[in-house]
Amino acid sequence: MDKNAKQLKAAKERQEEAALNRVLCWIAGGAVLEFLLLLLNRYYSHYTVAQIELRVALGSAVKILAVAALACAAAGAFWWNNTRKNQKRGTLPGILTLFLAGVSISCFATWLFDTAGLRLMYLGVPCVIVLVMIYYLYQHEFFLVACVSALALLGTWVSSRGLGGAYAALTYVVVIVSALVVLAGALLCRKAQAGDGTVEFRGKKIRVFAKDANYALLYLSAAIALVVLAAAALGVMTVILRAVMVAWLLIMAVYYTMKLM
């Protein structure tokens, strides 16, 4: 093996090790946040008569923590940015920033939408961790497919609980925003296809997808997600819509797993 080949192999091993470390950090942080959310859910949503005072105290604590964690996350982001500018390792500030942002978002969701928001967060944290694992371990094409599928499933979940209820307007907002994000993903695919898998950002070409990416599947995934979101907004049975979206996601998982082999 010549010198260049050894250097390329060593660089690839370093990249794989760095990706694995990031995944492990996400899993560890997600596990801690999930534990805290489930603990909060135990006393926030399923309290007894004897625990009413604790429930009231938790309601106040959630509001304070939402703002405090947001301020700390902003400070962490400033620290993280300065660390990266100085070309130093930003693992610690990055972990703290993302964790505090997760805490803040969870507290705001609980504050604004009560038990429904708390439930969405403790269900959403594992989903985010899975998406992160897909990003680092699979092709970016499958990551996009997984993201649009997750948005469609989010739309069906919110629709099944908010349509016609107290948060009917919010339900349509979530569905519309999800649809716009899916369309933005389709637009990204179009630009990447025109650039042979790359997009230009600030004068630099960034590789988004592989050269042999199957754009037809990406467009089809976006179309299916949009149809599911539209059907959810119109009140179609969400069980059917979820089954369609999950089935498509599983098919894509098998397809992209085979491509890795």
C-alpha atoms as a PDB file:
ATOM      1  CA  MET A   1       0.000   0.000   0.000  1.00  0.00           C
ATOM      2  CA  ASP A   2       1.558   3.324  -1.051  1.00  0.00           C
ATOM      3  CA  LYS A   3       1.755   6.430   1.114  1.00  0.00           C
ATOM      4  CA  ASN A   4      -1.273   8.184  -0.438  1.00  0.00           C
ATOM      5  CA  ALA A   5      -3.470   5.138   0.009  1.00  0.00           C
ATOM      6  CA  LYS A   6      -2.454   4.879   3.670  1.00  0.00           C
ATOM      7  CA  GLN A   7      -3.236   8.541   4.222  1.00  0.00           C
ATOM      8  CA  LEU A   8      -6.646   8.192   2.584  1.00  0.00           C
ATOM      9  CA  LYS A   9      -7.413   5.125   4.685  1.00  0.00           C
ATOM     10  CA  ALA A  10      -6.329   6.908   7.878  1.00  0.00           C
ATOM     11  CA  ALA A  11      -8.447   9.968   6.993  1.00  0.00           C
ATOM     12  CA  LYS A  12     -11.475   7.764   6.342  1.00  0.00           C
ATOM     13  CA  GLU A  13     -10.997   5.992   9.663  1.00  0.00           C
ATOM     14  CA  ARG A  14     -10.794   9.332  11.474  1.00  0.00           C
ATOM     15  CA  GLN A  15     -14.011  10.493   9.797  1.00  0.00           C
ATOM     16  CA  GLU A  16     -15.794   7.273  10.755  1.00  0.00           C
ATOM     17  CA  GLU A  17     -14.571   7.549  14.340  1.00  0.00           C
ATOM     18  CA  ALA A  18     -15.693  11.182  14.542  1.00  0.00           C
ATOM     19  CA  ALA A  19     -19.119  10.269  13.149  1.00  0.00           C
ATOM     20  CA  LEU A  20     -19.467   7.439  15.679  1.00  0.00           C
ATOM     21  CA  ASN A  21     -18.507   9.758  18.537  1.00  0.00           C
ATOM     22  CA  ARG A  22     -21.128  12.286  17.422  1.00  0.00           C
ATOM     23  CA  VAL A  23     -23.786   9.579  17.257  1.00  0.00           C
ATOM     24  CA  LEU A  24     -22.874   8.378  20.757  1.00  0.00           C
ATOM     25  CA  CYS A  25     -23.067  11.953  22.081  1.00  0.00           C
ATOM     26  CA  TRP A  26     -26.503  12.404  20.540  1.00  0.00           C
ATOM     27  CA  ILE A  27     -27.692   9.087  21.990  1.00  0.00           C
ATOM     28  CA  ALA A  28     -26.372   9.935  25.459  1.00  0.00           C
ATOM     29  CA  GLY A  29     -27.869  13.433  25.440  1.00  0.00           C
ATOM     30  CA  GLY A  30     -31.161  12.153  24.046  1.00  0.00           C
ATOM     31  CA  ALA A  31     -31.341   9.434  26.698  1.00  0.00           C
ATOM     32  CA  VAL A  32     -30.861  11.983  29.494  1.00  0.00           C
ATOM     33  CA  LEU A  33     -33.453  14.355  28.016  1.00  0.00           C
ATOM     34  CA  GLU A  34     -35.917  11.503  27.455  1.00  0.00           C
ATOM     35  CA  PHE A  35     -35.509  10.365  31.066  1.00  0.00           C
ATOM     36  CA  LEU A  36     -36.199  13.901  32.334  1.00  0.00           C
ATOM     37  CA  LEU A  37     -39.264  14.238  30.095  1.00  0.00           C
ATOM     38  CA  LEU A  38     -40.709  10.898  31.206  1.00  0.00           C
ATOM     39  CA  LEU A  39     -40.064  11.831  34.839  1.00  0.00           C
ATOM     40  CA  LEU A  40     -41.807  15.163  34.291  1.00  0.00           C
ATOM     41  CA  ASN A  41     -44.691  13.403  32.569  1.00  0.00           C
ATOM     42  CA  ARG A  42     -45.127  11.138  35.589  1.00  0.00           C
ATOM     43  CA  TYR A  43     -45.853  14.042  37.939  1.00  0.00           C
ATOM     44  CA  TYR A  44     -47.127  16.620  35.425  1.00  0.00           C
ATOM     45  CA  SER A  45     -49.695  14.545  33.547  1.00  0.00           C
ATOM     46  CA  HIS A  46     -50.488  11.687  35.940  1.00  0.00           C
ATOM     47  CA  TYR A  47     -50.498  13.351  39.335  1.00  0.00           C
ATOM     48  CA  THR A  48     -52.725  12.293  42.230  1.00  0.00           C
ATOM     49  CA  VAL A  49     -54.782  14.481  44.535  1.00  0.00           C
ATOM     50  CA  ALA A  50     -51.976  14.449  47.074  1.00  0.00           C
ATOM     51  CA  GLN A  51     -49.557  15.699  44.391  1.00  0.00           C
ATOM     52  CA  ILE A  52     -51.564  18.743  43.261  1.00  0.00           C
ATOM     53  CA  GLU A  53     -49.151  21.176  44.943  1.00  0.00           C
ATOM     54  CA  LEU A  54     -46.226  19.453  43.221  1.00  0.00           C
ATOM     55  CA  ARG A  55     -48.065  19.727  39.890  1.00  0.00           C
ATOM     56  CA  VAL A  56     -48.562  23.480  40.386  1.00  0.00           C
ATOM     57  CA  ALA A  57     -44.897  23.903  41.310  1.00  0.00           C
ATOM     58  CA  LEU A  58     -43.831  21.970  38.216  1.00  0.00           C
ATOM     59  CA  GLY A  59     -46.017  24.231  36.073  1.00  0.00           C
ATOM     60  CA  SER A  60     -44.149  27.281  37.360  1.00  0.00           C
ATOM     61  CA  ALA A  61     -40.764  25.561  37.106  1.00  0.00           C
ATOM     62  CA  VAL A  62     -41.387  24.653  33.454  1.00  0.00           C
ATOM     63  CA  LYS A  63     -42.007  28.296  32.556  1.00  0.00           C
ATOM     64  CA  ILE A  64     -38.855  29.483  34.327  1.00  0.00           C
ATOM     65  CA  LEU A  65     -36.731  26.682  32.880  1.00  0.00           C
ATOM     66  CA  ALA A  66     -37.991  27.355  29.341  1.00  0.00           C
ATOM     67  CA  VAL A  67     -36.612  30.898  29.388  1.00  0.00           C
ATOM     68  CA  ALA A  68     -33.479  30.083  31.411  1.00  0.00           C
ATOM     69  CA  ALA A  69     -32.501  27.155  29.167  1.00  0.00           C
ATOM     70  CA  LEU A  70     -33.049  29.296  26.066  1.00  0.00           C
ATOM     71  CA  ALA A  71     -30.707  31.991  27.435  1.00  0.00           C
ATOM     72  CA  CYS A  72     -28.086  29.374  28.342  1.00  0.00           C
ATOM     73  CA  ALA A  73     -28.425  27.769  24.894  1.00  0.00           C
ATOM     74  CA  ALA A  74     -27.793  31.163  23.273  1.00  0.00           C
ATOM     75  CA  ALA A  75     -24.681  31.620  25.422  1.00  0.00           C
ATOM     76  CA  GLY A  76     -23.569  28.096  24.536  1.00  0.00           C
ATOM     77  CA  ALA A  77     -24.065  28.810  20.840  1.00  0.00           C
ATOM     78  CA  PHE A  78     -21.845  31.910  21.163  1.00  0.00           C
ATOM     79  CA  TRP A  79     -19.173  29.825  22.886  1.00  0.00           C
ATOM     80  CA  TRP A  80     -19.494  27.095  20.260  1.00  0.00           C
ATOM     81  CA  ASN A  81     -19.145  29.585  17.400  1.00  0.00           C
ATOM     82  CA  ASN A  82     -16.028  31.185  18.920  1.00  0.00           C
ATOM     83  CA  THR A  83     -14.486  27.757  19.483  1.00  0.00           C
ATOM     84  CA  ARG A  84     -15.001  26.801  15.848  1.00  0.00           C
ATOM     85  CA  LYS A  85     -13.607  30.125  14.638  1.00  0.00           C
ATOM     86  CA  ASN A  86     -10.449  29.460  16.641  1.00  0.00           C
ATOM     87  CA  GLN A  87     -10.250  26.042  14.975  1.00  0.00           C
ATOM     88  CA  LYS A  88     -10.568  24.183  18.258  1.00  0.00           C
ATOM     89  CA  ARG A  89     -12.672  21.166  19.103  1.00  0.00           C
ATOM     90  CA  GLY A  90     -16.199  22.293  19.869  1.00  0.00           C
ATOM     91  CA  THR A  91     -17.557  19.004  21.198  1.00  0.00           C
ATOM     92  CA  LEU A  92     -18.387  20.198  24.715  1.00  0.00           C
ATOM     93  CA  PRO A  93     -19.999  23.547  23.777  1.00  0.00           C
ATOM     94  CA  GLY A  94     -21.873  21.810  20.958  1.00  0.00           C
ATOM     95  CA  ILE A  95     -23.293  19.153  23.276  1.00  0.00           C
ATOM     96  CA  LEU A  96     -24.311  21.705  25.903  1.00  0.00           C
ATOM     97  CA  THR A  97     -25.904  24.013  23.336  1.00  0.00           C
ATOM     98  CA  LEU A  98     -27.979  21.292  21.703  1.00  0.00           C
ATOM     99  CA  PHE A  99     -29.008  19.746  25.029  1.00  0.00           C
ATOM    100  CA  LEU A 100     -30.097  23.097  26.492  1.00  0.00           C
ATOM    101  CA  ALA A 101     -31.963  23.894  23.274  1.00  0.00           C
ATOM    102  CA  GLY A 102     -33.801  20.585  23.622  1.00  0.00           C
ATOM    103  CA  VAL A 103     -34.674  21.366  27.233  1.00  0.00           C
ATOM    104  CA  SER A 104     -35.938  24.826  26.275  1.00  0.00           C
ATOM    105  CA  ILE A 105     -38.064  23.554  23.382  1.00  0.00           C
ATOM    106  CA  SER A 106     -39.522  20.812  25.577  1.00  0.00           C
ATOM    107  CA  CYS A 107     -40.417  23.277  28.334  1.00  0.00           C
ATOM    108  CA  PHE A 108     -41.964  25.756  25.894  1.00  0.00           C
ATOM    109  CA  ALA A 109     -44.028  22.961  24.316  1.00  0.00           C
ATOM    110  CA  THR A 110     -45.244  21.882  27.770  1.00  0.00           C
ATOM    111  CA  TRP A 111     -45.928  25.468  28.805  1.00  0.00           C
ATOM    112  CA  LEU A 112     -47.902  26.376  25.680  1.00  0.00           C
ATOM    113  CA  PHE A 113     -49.700  23.093  24.951  1.00  0.00           C
ATOM    114  CA  ASP A 114     -49.781  21.387  28.326  1.00  0.00           C
ATOM    115  CA  THR A 115     -49.770  17.571  28.340  1.00  0.00           C
ATOM    116  CA  ALA A 116     -50.153  17.349  24.535  1.00  0.00           C
ATOM    117  CA  GLY A 117     -46.937  19.323  24.069  1.00  0.00           C
ATOM    118  CA  LEU A 118     -45.114  17.238  26.666  1.00  0.00           C
ATOM    119  CA  ARG A 119     -46.235  14.033  24.980  1.00  0.00           C
ATOM    120  CA  LEU A 120     -45.110  15.311  21.592  1.00  0.00           C
ATOM    121  CA  MET A 121     -41.660  16.036  23.002  1.00  0.00           C
ATOM    122  CA  TYR A 122     -41.063  12.697  24.725  1.00  0.00           C
ATOM    123  CA  LEU A 123     -42.207  10.948  21.550  1.00  0.00           C
ATOM    124  CA  GLY A 124     -40.200  13.295  19.336  1.00  0.00           C
ATOM    125  CA  VAL A 125     -36.829  12.972  21.087  1.00  0.00           C
ATOM    126  CA  PRO A 126     -36.294   9.300  20.062  1.00  0.00           C
ATOM    127  CA  CYS A 127     -37.364  10.199  16.510  1.00  0.00           C
ATOM    128  CA  VAL A 128     -34.744  12.960  16.343  1.00  0.00           C
ATOM    129  CA  ILE A 129     -32.064  10.561  17.603  1.00  0.00           C
ATOM    130  CA  VAL A 130     -33.000   8.042  14.921  1.00  0.00           C
ATOM    131  CA  LEU A 131     -32.800  10.765  12.252  1.00  0.00           C
ATOM    132  CA  VAL A 132     -29.347  11.757  13.494  1.00  0.00           C
ATOM    133  CA  MET A 133     -28.203   8.139  13.304  1.00  0.00           C
ATOM    134  CA  ILE A 134     -29.531   7.921   9.746  1.00  0.00           C
ATOM    135  CA  TYR A 135     -27.676  11.119   8.826  1.00  0.00           C
ATOM    136  CA  TYR A 136     -24.327   9.795  10.020  1.00  0.00           C
ATOM    137  CA  LEU A 137     -24.702   6.113   9.095  1.00  0.00           C
ATOM    138  CA  TYR A 138     -26.726   6.172   5.855  1.00  0.00           C
ATOM    139  CA  GLN A 139     -26.702   8.095   2.601  1.00  0.00           C
ATOM    140  CA  HIS A 140     -27.941  11.679   2.682  1.00  0.00           C
ATOM    141  CA  GLU A 141     -30.682  10.669   0.235  1.00  0.00           C
ATOM    142  CA  PHE A 142     -32.220   8.342   2.809  1.00  0.00           C
ATOM    143  CA  PHE A 143     -31.870  11.027   5.464  1.00  0.00           C
ATOM    144  CA  LEU A 144     -33.999  13.334   3.330  1.00  0.00           C
ATOM    145  CA  VAL A 145     -36.560  10.575   2.776  1.00  0.00           C
ATOM    146  CA  ALA A 146     -36.676   9.919   6.527  1.00  0.00           C
ATOM    147  CA  CYS A 147     -37.110  13.638   7.285  1.00  0.00           C
ATOM    148  CA  VAL A 148     -40.048  14.148   4.912  1.00  0.00           C
ATOM    149  CA  SER A 149     -41.627  10.936   6.205  1.00  0.00           C
ATOM    150  CA  ALA A 150     -41.220  12.149   9.802  1.00  0.00           C
ATOM    151  CA  LEU A 151     -42.862  15.475   8.887  1.00  0.00           C
ATOM    152  CA  ALA A 152     -45.790  13.637   7.305  1.00  0.00           C
ATOM    153  CA  LEU A 153     -46.175  11.440  10.394  1.00  0.00           C
ATOM    154  CA  LEU A 154     -46.024  14.547  12.589  1.00  0.00           C
ATOM    155  CA  GLY A 155     -48.811  16.101  10.534  1.00  0.00           C
ATOM    156  CA  THR A 156     -51.000  13.024  10.923  1.00  0.00           C
ATOM    157  CA  TRP A 157     -50.312  12.847  14.663  1.00  0.00           C
ATOM    158  CA  VAL A 158     -51.206  16.498  15.249  1.00  0.00           C
ATOM    159  CA  SER A 159     -54.274  16.226  13.020  1.00  0.00           C
ATOM    160  CA  SER A 160     -55.603  13.235  14.925  1.00  0.00           C
ATOM    161  CA  ARG A 161     -55.475  15.213  18.183  1.00  0.00           C
ATOM    162  CA  GLY A 162     -56.074  18.827  17.207  1.00  0.00           C
ATOM    163  CA  LEU A 163     -58.421  18.893  14.217  1.00  0.00           C
ATOM    164  CA  GLY A 164     -61.665  20.535  15.282  1.00  0.00           C
ATOM    165  CA  GLY A 165     -60.445  20.963  18.882  1.00  0.00           C
ATOM    166  CA  ALA A 166     -58.974  23.789  20.878  1.00  0.00           C
ATOM    167  CA  TYR A 167     -55.840  23.835  18.729  1.00  0.00           C
ATOM    168  CA  ALA A 168     -57.494  23.479  15.327  1.00  0.00           C
ATOM    169  CA  ALA A 169     -55.711  26.545  13.949  1.00  0.00           C
ATOM    170  CA  LEU A 170     -52.366  25.248  15.220  1.00  0.00           C
ATOM    171  CA  THR A 171     -53.042  21.925  13.523  1.00  0.00           C
ATOM    172  CA  TYR A 172     -53.311  23.581  10.128  1.00  0.00           C
ATOM    173  CA  VAL A 173     -50.207  25.666  10.864  1.00  0.00           C
ATOM    174  CA  VAL A 174     -48.194  22.507  11.610  1.00  0.00           C
ATOM    175  CA  VAL A 175     -49.474  20.794   8.465  1.00  0.00           C
ATOM    176  CA  ILE A 176     -48.767  23.827   6.256  1.00  0.00           C
ATOM    177  CA  VAL A 177     -45.278  24.390   7.690  1.00  0.00           C
ATOM    178  CA  SER A 178     -44.482  20.680   7.269  1.00  0.00           C
ATOM    179  CA  ALA A 179     -45.646  20.828   3.647  1.00  0.00           C
ATOM    180  CA  LEU A 180     -43.484  23.892   2.995  1.00  0.00           C
ATOM    181  CA  VAL A 181     -40.428  22.139   4.452  1.00  0.00           C
ATOM    182  CA  VAL A 182     -41.115  19.111   2.230  1.00  0.00           C
ATOM    183  CA  LEU A 183     -41.342  21.409  -0.793  1.00  0.00           C
ATOM    184  CA  ALA A 184     -38.052  23.037   0.246  1.00  0.00           C
ATOM    185  CA  GLY A 185     -36.504  19.568   0.324  1.00  0.00           C
ATOM    186  CA  ALA A 186     -37.794  18.888  -3.184  1.00  0.00           C
ATOM    187  CA  LEU A 187     -36.297  22.192  -4.346  1.00  0.00           C
ATOM    188  CA  LEU A 188     -32.971  21.204  -2.794  1.00  0.00           C
ATOM    189  CA  CYS A 189     -33.129  17.947  -4.745  1.00  0.00           C
ATOM    190  CA  ARG A 190     -33.755  19.865  -7.949  1.00  0.00           C
ATOM    191  CA  LYS A 191     -30.728  22.101  -7.388  1.00  0.00           C
ATOM    192  CA  ALA A 192     -28.552  19.152  -6.422  1.00  0.00           C
ATOM    193  CA  GLN A 193     -29.645  17.228  -9.504  1.00  0.00           C
ATOM    194  CA  ALA A 194     -28.699  20.172 -11.705  1.00  0.00           C
ATOM    195  CA  GLY A 195     -25.303  20.350  -9.997  1.00  0.00           C
ATOM    196  CA  ASP A 196     -24.549  16.618 -10.188  1.00  0.00           C
ATOM    197  CA  GLY A 197     -25.226  16.163  -6.464  1.00  0.00           C
ATOM    198  CA  THR A 198     -23.785  19.489  -5.312  1.00  0.00           C
ATOM    199  CA  VAL A 199     -25.274  22.874  -4.446  1.00  0.00           C
ATOM    200  CA  GLU A 200     -23.511  26.221  -4.365  1.00  0.00           C
ATOM    201  CA  PHE A 201     -23.490  28.128  -1.075  1.00  0.00           C
ATOM    202  CA  ARG A 202     -21.508  31.355  -0.555  1.00  0.00           C
ATOM    203  CA  GLY A 203     -19.456  30.674  -3.631  1.00  0.00           C
ATOM    204  CA  LYS A 204     -18.538  27.135  -2.570  1.00  0.00           C
ATOM    205  CA  LYS A 205     -19.871  23.883  -3.944  1.00  0.00           C
ATOM    206  CA  ILE A 206     -21.165  21.560  -1.255  1.00  0.00           C
ATOM    207  CA  ARG A 207     -21.843  17.912  -1.999  1.00  0.00           C
ATOM    208  CA  VAL A 208     -25.320  17.072  -0.792  1.00  0.00           C
ATOM    209  CA  PHE A 209     -26.028  13.766  -2.522  1.00  0.00           C
ATOM    210  CA  ALA A 210     -23.931  11.103  -4.206  1.00  0.00           C
ATOM    211  CA  LYS A 211     -23.396  11.273  -7.957  1.00  0.00           C
ATOM    212  CA  ASP A 212     -25.521   8.160  -8.460  1.00  0.00           C
ATOM    213  CA  ALA A 213     -28.426   9.414  -6.321  1.00  0.00           C
ATOM    214  CA  ASN A 214     -31.878   8.240  -7.411  1.00  0.00           C
ATOM    215  CA  TYR A 215     -33.738  11.557  -7.608  1.00  0.00           C
ATOM    216  CA  ALA A 216     -36.939   9.923  -8.786  1.00  0.00           C
ATOM    217  CA  LEU A 217     -37.307   8.246  -5.375  1.00  0.00           C
ATOM    218  CA  LEU A 218     -36.635  11.530  -3.611  1.00  0.00           C
ATOM    219  CA  TYR A 219     -39.319  13.332  -5.609  1.00  0.00           C
ATOM    220  CA  LEU A 220     -41.724  10.433  -5.101  1.00  0.00           C
ATOM    221  CA  SER A 221     -41.095  10.495  -1.340  1.00  0.00           C
ATOM    222  CA  ALA A 222     -41.841  14.211  -1.238  1.00  0.00           C
ATOM    223  CA  ALA A 223     -45.020  13.712  -3.286  1.00  0.00           C
ATOM    224  CA  ILE A 224     -46.254  10.938  -0.990  1.00  0.00           C
ATOM    225  CA  ALA A 225     -45.541  13.077   2.081  1.00  0.00           C
ATOM    226  CA  LEU A 226     -47.464  16.024   0.584  1.00  0.00           C
ATOM    227  CA  VAL A 227     -50.449  13.820  -0.254  1.00  0.00           C
ATOM    228  CA  VAL A 228     -50.463  12.389   3.280  1.00  0.00           C
ATOM    229  CA  LEU A 229     -50.307  15.882   4.810  1.00  0.00           C
ATOM    230  CA  ALA A 230     -53.126  17.140   2.592  1.00  0.00           C
ATOM    231  CA  ALA A 231     -55.260  14.114   3.407  1.00  0.00           C
ATOM    232  CA  ALA A 232     -54.607  14.578   7.137  1.00  0.00           C
ATOM    233  CA  ALA A 233     -55.712  18.221   6.931  1.00  0.00           C
ATOM    234  CA  LEU A 234     -58.919  17.115   5.194  1.00  0.00           C
ATOM    235  CA  GLY A 235     -59.733  14.652   7.961  1.00  0.00           C
ATOM    236  CA  VAL A 236     -58.898  11.335   6.299  1.00  0.00           C
ATOM    237  CA  MET A 237     -58.371   8.501   8.796  1.00  0.00           C
ATOM    238  CA  THR A 238     -54.885   9.006  10.164  1.00  0.00           C
ATOM    239  CA  VAL A 239     -54.389   5.283  10.797  1.00  0.00           C
ATOM    240  CA  ILE A 240     -54.441   4.653   7.054  1.00  0.00           C
ATOM    241  CA  LEU A 241     -52.167   7.602   6.345  1.00  0.00           C
ATOM    242  CA  ARG A 242     -49.642   6.501   8.947  1.00  0.00           C
ATOM    243  CA  ALA A 243     -49.642   2.976   7.570  1.00  0.00           C
ATOM    244  CA  VAL A 244     -48.912   4.301   4.069  1.00  0.00           C
ATOM    245  CA  MET A 245     -46.090   6.539   5.283  1.00  0.00           C
ATOM    246  CA  VAL A 246     -44.497   3.901   7.510  1.00  0.00           C
ATOM    247  CA  ALA A 247     -44.701   1.286   4.734  1.00  0.00           C
ATOM    248  CA  TRP A 248     -42.960   3.636   2.300  1.00  0.00           C
ATOM    249  CA  LEU A 249     -40.281   4.468   4.859  1.00  0.00           C
ATOM    250  CA  LEU A 250     -39.592   0.778   5.476  1.00  0.00           C
ATOM    251  CA  ILE A 251     -39.324   0.141   1.727  1.00  0.00           C
ATOM    252  CA  MET A 252     -36.823   2.972   1.415  1.00  0.00           C
ATOM    253  CA  ALA A 253     -34.883   1.692   4.435  1.00  0.00           C
ATOM    254  CA  VAL A 254     -34.488  -1.702   2.768  1.00  0.00           C
ATOM    255  CA  TYR A 255     -33.534  -0.095  -0.536  1.00  0.00           C
ATOM    256  CA  TYR A 256     -30.824   2.170   0.900  1.00  0.00           C
ATOM    257  CA  THR A 257     -29.527  -0.581   3.198  1.00  0.00           C
ATOM    258  CA  MET A 258     -29.007  -2.763   0.153  1.00  0.00           C
ATOM    259  CA  LYS A 259     -27.120   0.105  -1.519  1.00  0.00           C
ATOM    260  CA  LEU A 260     -24.690   0.195   1.402  1.00  0.00           C
ATOM    261  CA  MET A 261     -23.734  -3.443   0.818  1.00  0.00           C
END
